Amino acid sequence: MNSTLDRPLPSSSSPPPWDTIAQAFVGALGRDRVVQRREELLVYECDGLTSYRQRPALVVLPRSTAEVATAVQLCNRFQVPFVARGSGTGLSGGALPIEDSVLIVTARMGAILHVDLDNQRVVVQPGVINSWVTQAVGGAGFYYAPDPSSQIICSVGGNVAENSGGVHCLKYGVTTNHVLGVKVVLPDGSIADFGGMVPEMPGYDLTGLFVGSEGTLGIATEITLRILKVPEAVTVLLADFTSVEAAGAAVSGIISGGIIPAGIEMMDNFSINAVEDVVKTQCYPRDAAAILLVEIDGSTSETRMNSDRVEAICKANGARQITRAQDLGDRLTLWKGRKAAFAAMGKLSPDYYVQDGVIPRTQLPWVLQEIAALGEKHGYKVANVFHAGDGNLHPLILYDNGVPGALEQVEELGGEILKLCVKAGGSISGEHGIGSDKRCYMPEMFSPVDMATMAWVRQVFDPQGLANPTKIFPTPRTCGEAGQASTLLQFPQADVF
Amino acid sequence: MNSTLDRPLPSSSSPPPWDTIAQAFVGALGRDRVVQRREELLVYECDGLTSYRQRPALVVLPRSTAEVATAVQLCNRFQVPFVARGSGTGLSGGALPIEDSVLIVTARMGAILHVDLDNQRVVVQPGVINSWVTQAVGGAGFYYAPDPSSQIICSVGGNVAENSGGVHCLKYGVTTNHVLGVKVVLPDGSIADFGGMVPEMPGYDLTGLFVGSEGTLGIATEITLRILKVPEAVTVLLADFTSVEAAGAAVSGIISGGIIPAGIEMMDNFSINAVEDVVKTQCYPRDAAAILLVEIDGSTSETRMNSDRVEAICKANGARQITRAQDLGDRLTLWKGRKAAFAAMGKLSPDYYVQDGVIPRTQLPWVLQEIAALGEKHGYKVANVFHAGDGNLHPLILYDNGVPGALEQVEELGGEILKLCVKAGGSISGEHGIGSDKRCYMPEMFSPVDMATMAWVRQVFDPQGLANPTKIFPTPRTCGEAGQASTLLQFPQADVF
């Protein structure tokens, strides 16, 4: 194990040819851990953000902490950047390869290492798929709460990197609230343990710092998760409204009434009709301006009582009709349209672009109006299907990538929506991360001193700029003026970061 | 506003005389902001950890972010260390002055700056007393959850520095779970904003990093807190057991039954009798080996149902008798003994030393036996009154400071208890922080790479080592071999950190 204290300065000499580097990886890790054939590398050239593509020079598939450390040490020896990748489902380009980089794929690290039901902990390797955790402990009445919509395919390692959310994060919080510790291969190849089985360890909260750092502070190789007891009862309510304002007021009313549903989702009229055209659930009223789907869980009596209260609050705020689903079949029917909403858009429009921003809940009606106006200005339809309880918007911009210039226009519109979120007192990302997609908007939210503080933290973890460089931080090369504004210019390797 | 990027290396020249420095502070901030008379400085020479004392050279009492920044900039100009202090109630010496340092006291920064009930946020200055937050929003049906036992006197700024807990952190989490953002004067005097009104901001979680950093990464000057809706109902149950094992099993049974009480407190036989001797509550059975106090909150029906279930679980685990208090008067009676426990020890014994460690809940019976054995070995009585639900122990070692060498023996016993906590898979601090009291035990929990990673983070925030140096990190000067083991030796100013 190297010491993190032994930190050479960034080298300016060129690395050897990739054949030489590949040989060293094969020698250290074995042939079956290394992918180097051009056609095999193809599948790794993007993550869920498919509009950007870059083929990595080499892919490594380690199976243990020691193998990840070896891979990172080799990257250090050859001074080549590396990018960590789990299942590659991320939506902000966090796992997008960088030119002439090594992609370290944790997909083969799929072991559940330890289950401690008494202390409600599970220790997993990073390649474990999100839904496997619940499968492993479900029989004993436990589950893992964070549930991104990609949960049957996304990895826990990727969830940690992006601090992923999900439908239930209103009540249960996002990934960082469920990670108690991480074993990390630091950017220099040394191994550190942040946190552990006990919450709130003394010293700096490096676990919290690491979660959401998008592969820039190292690679998690073991993750200690908190699991929860499955609630006794679950109910889903569908409430329909004749105005978005009324639906927004109902959301505020529920929360300020002291009820914390597991989740509150909103769909606007366009999304409702898209879903009914394609999925034909026949549950969603086509003439509603907006519907809310409210999931309530807890003990049987609590769930019944809170359902009654949510129903009353929705009615007081003008809901026309309320459907309540208690058994699993009914619940799945009500959720079906929401879950299929993105796919439905895909059928209605050649392409769509999902944005991810956050606003204070109280700003919902105003912001939705502004989004509609921005869409009209740019000539694009924007559908809204989102986590209303958290104020976490997911505007879907419908477009045709076959039309020259359309992607650029849509990205501009997406950027204006992000600026609107910041103006409303919100954030440029709720749960998808910054990655390569949103780095140029970071100066919208953060002052030069804020950005510099983050950059210094990154610098101290990764003085050579090898761990997923070009992500999160705006640079003059990638963002022009926005990158200048971040003052990162003053770093020796600012343009790498 | 300086830039954090403009970082001179630590200077080795001596600062000017303190009279000159004091004049500069008076010139910049005004006479009423500066305390320099020897007899007035006396009250600032320790915090709640009264066994260590050190008079600061100067005390500054700023009233705004700008004044804190000015004070820190002056400390930078003169290259003198500074220590932040709130109310001075901390139990680990986090606010203990350092020789020849400036103590920056935030007590006069007592304004509640902004209340946003709709989004459940309150923005406060750091000198606001913990209980004032609830007072400010209680009329509207909200409260601030973290409730250290010193809550009527401790400050929110100090809570943030030490990541304070309380009786209700089992259900509601500790301070870090309720801080959404901080405005910080960094150690170089520049001002940064971490987090904000929206939870889970993108980029590194610097808010999470800052909370619990014990004044070593800067001084919080504005803090955005999350407030919660007051629960509809609260019940307290007192259950008595004929063995500590049975009480421990009941705790595990409650949690694994999927119930999360607001708090579960345990008192052992010695504590029960101490309390009954002094406070005479006449509620606590003197012949019980242990009692549990379980507070359950939520909706009326949920609270009733969970109380029934807790009662059944306690009985199934051998509870002899259960008392249930529903109205406020009965609840206060049941809590009275617990709240007075430390004071009762103070009446029974000339002095006591409160330890703070965490263990996995499942290890409770074994660890309590070992603590008793350690106490016997050293010849000291150890009482146990603690947050059982979190596994957060507070062993109270009774001793007489008048006996020469007693304090040293008690500190040694306290250290052995901490090592036992680590051996059980736990932690050397639950809610009191590391400060100057426990820094030498850090290598018991953290590997050299872990410690070095924290030290590098500190280094990057405070390259000159001026912000509360000598705290958290073990150094050869303060800890001998333990300090060596941390590898911090390799830092230029390791002995300052």
mmCIF file of N, CA and C in Angstrom, chain B residues 266-367:
data_model
loop_
_atom_site.group_PDB
_atom_site.id
_atom_site.type_symbol
_atom_site.label_atom_id
_atom_site.label_comp_id
_atom_site.label_asym_id
_atom_site.label_seq_id
_atom_site.Cartn_x
_atom_site.Cartn_y
_atom_site.Cartn_z
ATOM 1 N N MET B 266 -30.878 4.166 28.270
ATOM 2 C CA MET B 266 -30.710 3.122 29.275
ATOM 3 C C MET B 266 -29.990 3.684 30.495
ATOM 4 N N MET B 267 -30.409 3.255 31.685
ATOM 5 C CA MET B 267 -29.691 3.581 32.927
ATOM 6 C C MET B 267 -29.436 2.277 33.666
ATOM 7 N N ASP B 268 -28.234 2.118 34.224
ATOM 8 C CA ASP B 268 -27.949 0.888 34.956
ATOM 9 C C ASP B 268 -28.333 1.030 36.433
ATOM 10 N N ASN B 269 -28.167 -0.075 37.183
ATOM 11 C CA ASN B 269 -28.630 -0.088 38.574
ATOM 12 C C ASN B 269 -27.973 1.014 39.399
ATOM 13 N N PHE B 270 -26.692 1.218 39.196
ATOM 14 C CA PHE B 270 -26.007 2.247 39.972
ATOM 15 C C PHE B 270 -26.603 3.625 39.699
ATOM 16 N N SER B 271 -26.846 3.907 38.421
ATOM 17 C CA SER B 271 -27.407 5.219 38.050
ATOM 18 C C SER B 271 -28.820 5.395 38.608
ATOM 19 N N ILE B 272 -29.601 4.315 38.533
ATOM 20 C CA ILE B 272 -30.973 4.364 39.061
ATOM 21 C C ILE B 272 -30.938 4.762 40.536
ATOM 22 N N ASN B 273 -30.082 4.088 41.305
ATOM 23 C CA ASN B 273 -30.018 4.367 42.739
ATOM 24 C C ASN B 273 -29.429 5.744 43.026
ATOM 25 N N ALA B 274 -28.477 6.156 42.219
ATOM 26 C CA ALA B 274 -27.910 7.499 42.385
ATOM 27 C C ALA B 274 -29.009 8.539 42.209
ATOM 28 N N VAL B 275 -29.792 8.349 41.182
ATOM 29 C CA VAL B 275 -30.868 9.288 40.890
ATOM 30 C C VAL B 275 -31.928 9.257 41.996
ATOM 31 N N GLU B 276 -32.284 8.059 42.436
ATOM 32 C CA GLU B 276 -33.318 7.971 43.477
ATOM 33 C C GLU B 276 -32.815 8.533 44.811
ATOM 34 N N ASP B 277 -31.520 8.343 45.099
ATOM 35 C CA ASP B 277 -30.948 8.930 46.318
ATOM 36 C C ASP B 277 -31.041 10.447 46.292
ATOM 37 N N VAL B 278 -30.757 11.006 45.137
ATOM 38 C CA VAL B 278 -30.620 12.468 45.058
ATOM 39 C C VAL B 278 -31.923 13.147 44.624
ATOM 40 N N VAL B 279 -32.506 12.652 43.537
ATOM 41 C CA VAL B 279 -33.671 13.344 42.967
ATOM 42 C C VAL B 279 -34.994 12.822 43.543
ATOM 43 N N LYS B 280 -34.965 11.572 44.029
ATOM 44 C CA LYS B 280 -36.169 10.946 44.624
ATOM 45 C C LYS B 280 -37.381 11.021 43.683
ATOM 46 N N THR B 281 -37.230 10.518 42.473
ATOM 47 C CA THR B 281 -38.363 10.540 41.544
ATOM 48 C C THR B 281 -39.420 9.550 41.980
ATOM 49 N N GLN B 282 -38.979 8.482 42.681
ATOM 50 C CA GLN B 282 -39.858 7.385 43.095
ATOM 51 C C GLN B 282 -40.536 6.686 41.925
ATOM 52 N N CYS B 283 -40.000 6.893 40.749
ATOM 53 C CA CYS B 283 -40.505 6.182 39.561
ATOM 54 C C CYS B 283 -39.586 5.030 39.189
ATOM 55 N N TYR B 284 -38.302 5.143 39.533
ATOM 56 C CA TYR B 284 -37.328 4.175 39.035
ATOM 57 C C TYR B 284 -37.142 3.075 40.064
ATOM 58 N N PRO B 285 -37.361 1.813 39.694
ATOM 59 C CA PRO B 285 -37.238 0.707 40.647
ATOM 60 C C PRO B 285 -35.779 0.463 41.034
ATOM 61 N N ARG B 286 -35.471 0.593 42.325
ATOM 62 C CA ARG B 286 -34.091 0.505 42.815
ATOM 63 C C ARG B 286 -33.474 -0.874 42.616
ATOM 64 N N ASP B 287 -34.315 -1.898 42.499
ATOM 65 C CA ASP B 287 -33.749 -3.246 42.359
ATOM 66 C C ASP B 287 -33.605 -3.666 40.892
ATOM 67 N N ALA B 288 -33.936 -2.776 39.957
ATOM 68 C CA ALA B 288 -33.788 -3.142 38.537
ATOM 69 C C ALA B 288 -32.305 -3.136 38.159
ATOM 70 N N ALA B 289 -31.915 -4.107 37.326
ATOM 71 C CA ALA B 289 -30.542 -4.102 36.819
ATOM 72 C C ALA B 289 -30.368 -2.973 35.800
ATOM 73 N N ALA B 290 -31.434 -2.690 35.085
ATOM 74 C CA ALA B 290 -31.396 -1.608 34.091
ATOM 75 C C ALA B 290 -32.821 -1.164 33.790
ATOM 76 N N ILE B 291 -32.971 0.107 33.473
ATOM 77 C CA ILE B 291 -34.261 0.558 32.938
ATOM 78 C C ILE B 291 -34.048 1.131 31.539
ATOM 79 N N LEU B 292 -35.103 1.041 30.757
ATOM 80 C CA LEU B 292 -35.134 1.731 29.466
ATOM 81 C C LEU B 292 -36.191 2.815 29.531
ATOM 82 N N LEU B 293 -35.854 3.985 28.978
ATOM 83 C CA LEU B 293 -36.845 5.033 28.743
ATOM 84 C C LEU B 293 -37.002 5.129 27.234
ATOM 85 N N VAL B 294 -38.199 4.842 26.753
ATOM 86 C CA VAL B 294 -38.429 4.819 25.306
ATOM 87 C C VAL B 294 -39.422 5.924 24.967
ATOM 88 N N GLU B 295 -39.002 6.875 24.136
ATOM 89 C CA GLU B 295 -39.929 7.933 23.718
ATOM 90 C C GLU B 295 -40.398 7.643 22.298
ATOM 91 N N ILE B 296 -41.714 7.641 22.124
ATOM 92 C CA ILE B 296 -42.310 7.319 20.829
ATOM 93 C C ILE B 296 -43.121 8.524 20.385
ATOM 94 N N ASP B 297 -42.952 8.930 19.144
ATOM 95 C CA ASP B 297 -43.749 10.068 18.665
ATOM 96 C C ASP B 297 -44.294 9.785 17.275
ATOM 97 N N GLY B 298 -45.188 10.651 16.829
ATOM 98 C CA GLY B 298 -45.811 10.493 15.514
ATOM 99 C C GLY B 298 -47.266 10.904 15.587
ATOM 100 N N SER B 299 -48.073 10.341 14.708
ATOM 101 C CA SER B 299 -49.504 10.610 14.790
ATOM 102 C C SER B 299 -50.063 9.890 16.011
ATOM 103 N N THR B 300 -51.256 10.290 16.429
ATOM 104 C CA THR B 300 -51.837 9.707 17.640
ATOM 105 C C THR B 300 -51.978 8.191 17.509
ATOM 106 N N SER B 301 -52.501 7.750 16.377
ATOM 107 C CA SER B 301 -52.762 6.306 16.239
ATOM 108 C C SER B 301 -51.446 5.536 16.130
ATOM 109 N N GLU B 302 -50.498 6.094 15.390
ATOM 110 C CA GLU B 302 -49.203 5.447 15.226
ATOM 111 C C GLU B 302 -48.483 5.346 16.579
ATOM 112 N N THR B 303 -48.565 6.415 17.353
ATOM 113 C CA THR B 303 -47.878 6.440 18.641
ATOM 114 C C THR B 303 -48.488 5.403 19.580
ATOM 115 N N ARG B 304 -49.815 5.323 19.552
ATOM 116 C CA ARG B 304 -50.485 4.342 20.406
ATOM 117 C C ARG B 304 -50.067 2.928 20.001
ATOM 118 N N MET B 305 -50.107 2.682 18.683
ATOM 119 C CA MET B 305 -49.790 1.339 18.214
ATOM 120 C C MET B 305 -48.325 0.976 18.506
ATOM 121 N N ASN B 306 -47.423 1.914 18.226
ATOM 122 C CA ASN B 306 -46.007 1.612 18.473
ATOM 123 C C ASN B 306 -45.714 1.451 19.966
ATOM 124 N N SER B 307 -46.432 2.199 20.796
ATOM 125 C CA SER B 307 -46.249 2.040 22.244
ATOM 126 C C SER B 307 -46.665 0.636 22.666
ATOM 127 N N ASP B 308 -47.794 0.166 22.132
ATOM 128 C CA ASP B 308 -48.243 -1.207 22.436
ATOM 129 C C ASP B 308 -47.184 -2.219 22.010
ATOM 130 N N ARG B 309 -46.609 -1.993 20.813
ATOM 131 C CA ARG B 309 -45.629 -2.956 20.313
ATOM 132 C C ARG B 309 -44.348 -2.928 21.145
ATOM 133 N N VAL B 310 -43.915 -1.717 21.524
ATOM 134 C CA VAL B 310 -42.709 -1.615 22.358
ATOM 135 C C VAL B 310 -42.949 -2.310 23.687
ATOM 136 N N GLU B 311 -44.128 -2.093 24.240
ATOM 137 C CA GLU B 311 -44.466 -2.734 25.519
ATOM 138 C C GLU B 311 -44.399 -4.261 25.379
ATOM 139 N N ALA B 312 -44.970 -4.771 24.298
ATOM 140 C CA ALA B 312 -44.967 -6.227 24.077
ATOM 141 C C ALA B 312 -43.539 -6.755 23.910
ATOM 142 N N ILE B 313 -42.715 -6.019 23.170
ATOM 143 C CA ILE B 313 -41.330 -6.464 22.949
ATOM 144 C C ILE B 313 -40.547 -6.453 24.265
ATOM 145 N N CYS B 314 -40.750 -5.410 25.055
ATOM 146 C CA CYS B 314 -40.058 -5.340 26.353
ATOM 147 C C CYS B 314 -40.491 -6.518 27.234
ATOM 148 N N LYS B 315 -41.785 -6.789 27.253
ATOM 149 C CA LYS B 315 -42.277 -7.908 28.086
ATOM 150 C C LYS B 315 -41.719 -9.235 27.586
ATOM 151 N N ALA B 316 -41.699 -9.400 26.266
ATOM 152 C CA ALA B 316 -41.169 -10.645 25.691
ATOM 153 C C ALA B 316 -39.695 -10.815 26.048
ATOM 154 N N ASN B 317 -39.014 -9.702 26.324
ATOM 155 C CA ASN B 317 -37.602 -9.776 26.693
ATOM 156 C C ASN B 317 -37.401 -9.696 28.210
ATOM 157 N N GLY B 318 -38.491 -9.924 28.957
ATOM 158 C CA GLY B 318 -38.333 -10.082 30.402
ATOM 159 C C GLY B 318 -38.549 -8.835 31.237
ATOM 160 N N ALA B 319 -39.116 -7.768 30.651
ATOM 161 C CA ALA B 319 -39.391 -6.580 31.466
ATOM 162 C C ALA B 319 -40.374 -6.952 32.571
ATOM 163 N N ARG B 320 -40.084 -6.462 33.796
ATOM 164 C CA ARG B 320 -40.985 -6.798 34.915
ATOM 165 C C ARG B 320 -42.208 -5.904 34.908
ATOM 166 N N GLN B 321 -41.987 -4.658 34.599
ATOM 167 C CA GLN B 321 -43.059 -3.681 34.758
ATOM 168 C C GLN B 321 -42.883 -2.567 33.741
ATOM 169 N N ILE B 322 -43.990 -2.044 33.239
ATOM 170 C CA ILE B 322 -43.891 -0.962 32.263
ATOM 171 C C ILE B 322 -44.828 0.171 32.657
ATOM 172 N N THR B 323 -44.288 1.365 32.708
ATOM 173 C CA THR B 323 -45.089 2.556 33.008
ATOM 174 C C THR B 323 -45.175 3.376 31.733
ATOM 175 N N ARG B 324 -46.378 3.840 31.433
ATOM 176 C CA ARG B 324 -46.532 4.605 30.197
ATOM 177 C C ARG B 324 -47.018 6.023 30.535
ATOM 178 N N ALA B 325 -46.336 7.023 30.009
ATOM 179 C CA ALA B 325 -46.723 8.412 30.286
ATOM 180 C C ALA B 325 -47.157 9.074 29.002
ATOM 181 N N GLN B 326 -48.340 9.625 29.019
ATOM 182 C CA GLN B 326 -48.833 10.249 27.803
ATOM 183 C C GLN B 326 -48.916 11.771 27.924
ATOM 184 N N ASP B 327 -49.399 12.250 29.085
ATOM 185 C CA ASP B 327 -49.495 13.710 29.138
ATOM 186 C C ASP B 327 -48.151 14.302 29.527
ATOM 187 N N LEU B 328 -48.036 15.589 29.300
ATOM 188 C CA LEU B 328 -46.752 16.258 29.450
ATOM 189 C C LEU B 328 -46.196 16.103 30.862
ATOM 190 N N GLY B 329 -47.086 16.233 31.864
ATOM 191 C CA GLY B 329 -46.640 16.134 33.253
ATOM 192 C C GLY B 329 -46.022 14.774 33.544
ATOM 193 N N ASP B 330 -46.717 13.705 33.149
ATOM 194 C CA ASP B 330 -46.210 12.343 33.382
ATOM 195 C C ASP B 330 -44.893 12.119 32.640
ATOM 196 N N ARG B 331 -44.819 12.650 31.425
ATOM 197 C CA ARG B 331 -43.594 12.469 30.639
ATOM 198 C C ARG B 331 -42.403 13.137 31.339
ATOM 199 N N LEU B 332 -42.649 14.349 31.810
ATOM 200 C CA LEU B 332 -41.561 15.073 32.481
ATOM 201 C C LEU B 332 -41.110 14.332 33.741
ATOM 202 N N THR B 333 -42.073 13.727 34.456
ATOM 203 C CA THR B 333 -41.717 12.960 35.651
ATOM 204 C C THR B 333 -40.803 11.797 35.285
ATOM 205 N N LEU B 334 -41.163 11.059 34.237
ATOM 206 C CA LEU B 334 -40.340 9.915 33.841
ATOM 207 C C LEU B 334 -38.953 10.363 33.382
ATOM 208 N N TRP B 335 -38.886 11.502 32.694
ATOM 209 C CA TRP B 335 -37.590 11.983 32.183
ATOM 210 C C TRP B 335 -36.735 12.618 33.277
ATOM 211 N N LYS B 336 -37.397 13.046 34.358
ATOM 212 C CA LYS B 336 -36.707 13.862 35.371
ATOM 213 C C LYS B 336 -35.418 13.201 35.867
ATOM 214 N N GLY B 337 -35.529 11.922 36.190
ATOM 215 C CA GLY B 337 -34.357 11.214 36.711
ATOM 216 C C GLY B 337 -33.238 11.132 35.688
ATOM 217 N N ARG B 338 -33.596 10.818 34.461
ATOM 218 C CA ARG B 338 -32.583 10.722 33.399
ATOM 219 C C ARG B 338 -31.869 12.049 33.210
ATOM 220 N N LYS B 339 -32.682 13.118 33.179
ATOM 221 C CA LYS B 339 -32.109 14.439 32.928
ATOM 222 C C LYS B 339 -31.223 14.885 34.092
ATOM 223 N N ALA B 340 -31.549 14.391 35.288
ATOM 224 C CA ALA B 340 -30.787 14.812 36.463
ATOM 225 C C ALA B 340 -29.655 13.850 36.785
ATOM 226 N N ALA B 341 -29.455 12.837 35.945
ATOM 227 C CA ALA B 341 -28.510 11.759 36.301
ATOM 228 C C ALA B 341 -27.088 12.277 36.505
ATOM 229 N N PHE B 342 -26.637 13.137 35.593
ATOM 230 C CA PHE B 342 -25.260 13.627 35.718
ATOM 231 C C PHE B 342 -25.117 14.457 37.003
ATOM 232 N N ALA B 343 -26.113 15.298 37.256
ATOM 233 C CA ALA B 343 -26.078 16.126 38.458
ATOM 234 C C ALA B 343 -26.087 15.247 39.708
ATOM 235 N N ALA B 344 -26.851 14.153 39.660
ATOM 236 C CA ALA B 344 -26.920 13.242 40.807
ATOM 237 C C ALA B 344 -25.545 12.641 41.082
ATOM 238 N N MET B 345 -24.854 12.257 40.022
ATOM 239 C CA MET B 345 -23.499 11.710 40.189
ATOM 240 C C MET B 345 -22.604 12.755 40.855
ATOM 241 N N GLY B 346 -22.800 14.000 40.449
ATOM 242 C CA GLY B 346 -22.006 15.089 41.013
ATOM 243 C C GLY B 346 -22.228 15.235 42.521
ATOM 244 N N LYS B 347 -23.425 14.841 42.983
ATOM 245 C CA LYS B 347 -23.682 14.928 44.430
ATOM 246 C C LYS B 347 -23.120 13.720 45.171
ATOM 247 N N LEU B 348 -23.048 12.579 44.482
ATOM 248 C CA LEU B 348 -22.579 11.345 45.133
ATOM 249 C C LEU B 348 -21.064 11.251 45.150
ATOM 250 N N SER B 349 -20.439 11.935 44.205
ATOM 251 C CA SER B 349 -18.997 11.783 44.052
ATOM 252 C C SER B 349 -18.400 13.175 43.873
ATOM 253 N N PRO B 350 -17.229 13.426 44.423
ATOM 254 C CA PRO B 350 -16.651 14.776 44.287
ATOM 255 C C PRO B 350 -16.500 15.175 42.816
ATOM 256 N N ASP B 351 -16.120 14.228 41.982
ATOM 257 C CA ASP B 351 -15.924 14.527 40.559
ATOM 258 C C ASP B 351 -16.374 13.342 39.720
ATOM 259 N N TYR B 352 -16.708 13.619 38.471
ATOM 260 C CA TYR B 352 -16.943 12.515 37.536
ATOM 261 C C TYR B 352 -16.424 12.903 36.163
ATOM 262 N N TYR B 353 -16.129 11.868 35.400
ATOM 263 C CA TYR B 353 -15.573 12.062 34.059
ATOM 264 C C TYR B 353 -16.544 11.376 33.102
ATOM 265 N N VAL B 354 -17.104 12.121 32.133
ATOM 266 C CA VAL B 354 -18.065 11.545 31.180
ATOM 267 C C VAL B 354 -17.318 11.081 29.944
ATOM 268 N N GLN B 355 -17.416 9.832 29.633
ATOM 269 C CA GLN B 355 -16.837 9.337 28.393
ATOM 270 C C GLN B 355 -17.943 9.293 27.321
ATOM 271 N N ASP B 356 -17.546 9.236 26.064
ATOM 272 C CA ASP B 356 -18.509 9.249 24.944
ATOM 273 C C ASP B 356 -17.960 8.316 23.872
ATOM 274 N N GLY B 357 -18.569 7.168 23.728
ATOM 275 C CA GLY B 357 -18.122 6.215 22.704
ATOM 276 C C GLY B 357 -19.329 5.544 22.065
ATOM 277 N N VAL B 358 -19.113 4.917 20.938
ATOM 278 C CA VAL B 358 -20.231 4.264 20.239
ATOM 279 C C VAL B 358 -19.870 2.803 19.972
ATOM 280 N N ILE B 359 -20.860 1.947 20.085
ATOM 281 C CA ILE B 359 -20.680 0.535 19.723
ATOM 282 C C ILE B 359 -21.889 0.081 18.906
ATOM 283 N N PRO B 360 -21.720 -0.973 18.091
ATOM 284 C CA PRO B 360 -22.909 -1.516 17.434
ATOM 285 C C PRO B 360 -23.887 -1.980 18.520
ATOM 286 N N ARG B 361 -25.133 -1.667 18.314
ATOM 287 C CA ARG B 361 -26.175 -1.957 19.310
ATOM 288 C C ARG B 361 -26.118 -3.393 19.822
ATOM 289 N N THR B 362 -25.820 -4.315 18.917
ATOM 290 C CA THR B 362 -25.834 -5.736 19.292
ATOM 291 C C THR B 362 -24.745 -6.095 20.302
ATOM 292 N N GLN B 363 -23.752 -5.235 20.482
ATOM 293 C CA GLN B 363 -22.643 -5.545 21.392
ATOM 294 C C GLN B 363 -22.883 -5.007 22.797
ATOM 295 N N LEU B 364 -24.049 -4.385 23.022
ATOM 296 C CA LEU B 364 -24.304 -3.714 24.307
ATOM 297 C C LEU B 364 -24.006 -4.569 25.546
ATOM 298 N N PRO B 365 -24.616 -5.762 25.666
ATOM 299 C CA PRO B 365 -24.414 -6.507 26.924
ATOM 300 C C PRO B 365 -22.942 -6.818 27.184
ATOM 301 N N TRP B 366 -22.247 -7.285 26.155
ATOM 302 C CA TRP B 366 -20.841 -7.651 26.312
ATOM 303 C C TRP B 366 -19.994 -6.437 26.701
ATOM 304 N N VAL B 367 -20.198 -5.330 26.010
ATOM 305 C CA VAL B 367 -19.386 -4.138 26.268
ATOM 306 C C VAL B 367 -19.644 -3.597 27.679
#
